[in-house]
Coordinates of C-alpha atoms in Angstrom, one line a residue:
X1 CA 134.7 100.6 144.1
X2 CA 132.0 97.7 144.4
X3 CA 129.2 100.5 143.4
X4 CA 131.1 101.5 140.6
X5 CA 131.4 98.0 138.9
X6 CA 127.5 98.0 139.9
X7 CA 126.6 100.8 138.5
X8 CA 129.0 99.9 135.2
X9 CA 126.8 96.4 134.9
X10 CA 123.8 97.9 135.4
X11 CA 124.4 100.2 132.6
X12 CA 125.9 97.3 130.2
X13 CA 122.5 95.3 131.1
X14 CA 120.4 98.6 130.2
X15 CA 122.2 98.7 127.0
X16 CA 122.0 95.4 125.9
X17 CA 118.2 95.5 126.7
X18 CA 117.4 98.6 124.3
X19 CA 119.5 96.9 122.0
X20 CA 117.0 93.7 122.6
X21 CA 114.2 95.8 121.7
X22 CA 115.4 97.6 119.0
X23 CA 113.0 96.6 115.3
X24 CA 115.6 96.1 112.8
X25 CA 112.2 97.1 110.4
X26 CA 111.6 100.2 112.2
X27 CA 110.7 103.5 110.5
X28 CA 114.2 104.8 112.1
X29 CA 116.2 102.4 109.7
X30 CA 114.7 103.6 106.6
X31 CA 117.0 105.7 104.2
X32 CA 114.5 108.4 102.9
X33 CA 116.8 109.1 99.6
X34 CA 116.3 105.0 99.0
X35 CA 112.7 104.8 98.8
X36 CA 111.4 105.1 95.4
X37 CA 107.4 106.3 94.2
X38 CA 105.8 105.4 91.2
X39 CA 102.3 106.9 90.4
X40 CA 100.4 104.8 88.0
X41 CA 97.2 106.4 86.4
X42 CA 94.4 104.0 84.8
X43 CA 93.5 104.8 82.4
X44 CA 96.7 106.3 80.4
X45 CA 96.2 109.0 79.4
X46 CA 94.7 110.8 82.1
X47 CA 91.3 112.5 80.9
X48 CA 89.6 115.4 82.8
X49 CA 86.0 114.7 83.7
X50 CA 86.3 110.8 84.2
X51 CA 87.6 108.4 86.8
X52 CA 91.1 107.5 87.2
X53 CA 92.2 105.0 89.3
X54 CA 95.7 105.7 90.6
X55 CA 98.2 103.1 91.8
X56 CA 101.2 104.1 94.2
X57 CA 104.1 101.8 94.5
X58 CA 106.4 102.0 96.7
X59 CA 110.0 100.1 96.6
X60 CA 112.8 101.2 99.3
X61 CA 110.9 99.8 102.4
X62 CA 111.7 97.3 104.9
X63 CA 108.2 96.7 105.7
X64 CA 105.1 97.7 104.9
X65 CA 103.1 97.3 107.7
X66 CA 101.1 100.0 109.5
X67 CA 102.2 102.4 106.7
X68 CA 99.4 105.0 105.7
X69 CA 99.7 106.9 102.0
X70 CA 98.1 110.0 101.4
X71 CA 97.4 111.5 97.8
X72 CA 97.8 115.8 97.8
X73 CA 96.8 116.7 94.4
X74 CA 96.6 120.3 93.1
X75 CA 97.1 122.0 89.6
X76 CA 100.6 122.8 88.8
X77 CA 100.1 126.6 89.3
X78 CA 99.3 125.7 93.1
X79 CA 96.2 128.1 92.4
X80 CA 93.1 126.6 94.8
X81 CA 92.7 124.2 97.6
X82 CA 94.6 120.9 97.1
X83 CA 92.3 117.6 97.4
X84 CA 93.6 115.1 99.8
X85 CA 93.3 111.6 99.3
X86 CA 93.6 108.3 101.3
X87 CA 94.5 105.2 99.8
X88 CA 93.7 101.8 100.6
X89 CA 97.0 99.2 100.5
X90 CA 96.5 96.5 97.8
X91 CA 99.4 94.5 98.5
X92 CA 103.3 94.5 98.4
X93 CA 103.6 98.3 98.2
X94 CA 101.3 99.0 96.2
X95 CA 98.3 101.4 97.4
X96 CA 95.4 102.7 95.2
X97 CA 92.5 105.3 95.1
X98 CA 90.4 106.8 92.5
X99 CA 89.9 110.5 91.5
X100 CA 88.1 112.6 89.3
X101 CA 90.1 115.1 87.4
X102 CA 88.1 118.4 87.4
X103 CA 89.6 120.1 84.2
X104 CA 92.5 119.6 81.5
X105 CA 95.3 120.9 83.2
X106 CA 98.7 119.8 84.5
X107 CA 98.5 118.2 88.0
X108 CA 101.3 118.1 91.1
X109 CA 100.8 114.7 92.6
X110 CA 102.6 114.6 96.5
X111 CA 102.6 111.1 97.6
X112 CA 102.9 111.5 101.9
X113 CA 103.4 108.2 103.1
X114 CA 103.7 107.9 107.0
X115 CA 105.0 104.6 108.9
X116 CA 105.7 105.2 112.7
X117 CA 107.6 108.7 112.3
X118 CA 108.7 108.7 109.3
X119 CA 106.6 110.7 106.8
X120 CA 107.9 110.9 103.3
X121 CA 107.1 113.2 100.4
X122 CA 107.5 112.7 96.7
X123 CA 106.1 114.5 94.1
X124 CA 104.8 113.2 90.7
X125 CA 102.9 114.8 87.9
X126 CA 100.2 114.1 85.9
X127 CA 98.5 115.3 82.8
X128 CA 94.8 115.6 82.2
X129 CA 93.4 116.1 78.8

């Protein structure tokens, strides 16, 4: 009887100690369906053969820290190897690069952001003239 009350405690104590550690801001909370992506492309419109600086903002998050965006662009007939891109964060969601359109086309834009274990995948399109 006495180590079954111990044993009860002792599992009461565990609990309450993972429940201790537990990040309320951790990727595990995050609602995929909630976050939203917005690709921004400077300038507007996009035009092949010249630089465009391209903004990703993200809205849906907790937190923002140690979160990594990644740009996967390729032509909307998927023909050719896609170009991948890293960002660098610029502030309250927001993360930018630039890029070089190679030809007028329609583009498929897949925003991967990764934070802990989460990885997320939007897609977006762009038109370059």
């Amino acid at each position: 009887m006495k180590r079954n009350i111990w044993m009860l405690a002792f599992a009461m104590l565990t609990l309450l100690f993972m429940a201790a550690c537990a990040d309320p801001s951790s990727s595990s909370n995050v609602n995929p369906a909630k976050v939203q992506v917005e690709l921004i492309a400077t300038p507007e419109p996009v035009i092949a053969g010249e630089t465009t600086a391209l903004t990703v903002r993200i809205t849906g998050l907790n937190t923002f820290e140690k979160a990594r965006v990644q740009l996967d662009i390729r032509t909307a007939d998927n023909k050719g190897i896609p170009d991948l891109l890293d960002t660098e964060t610029t502030g309250n969601g927001d993360y930018s690069a630039e890029y070089t359109f190679k030809k007028t086309s329609l583009y498929d834009v897949y925003v991967h952001l990764y934070q802990g274990e989460l990885h997320i995948t939007k897609k977006k399109q762009l038109e370059a003239t």
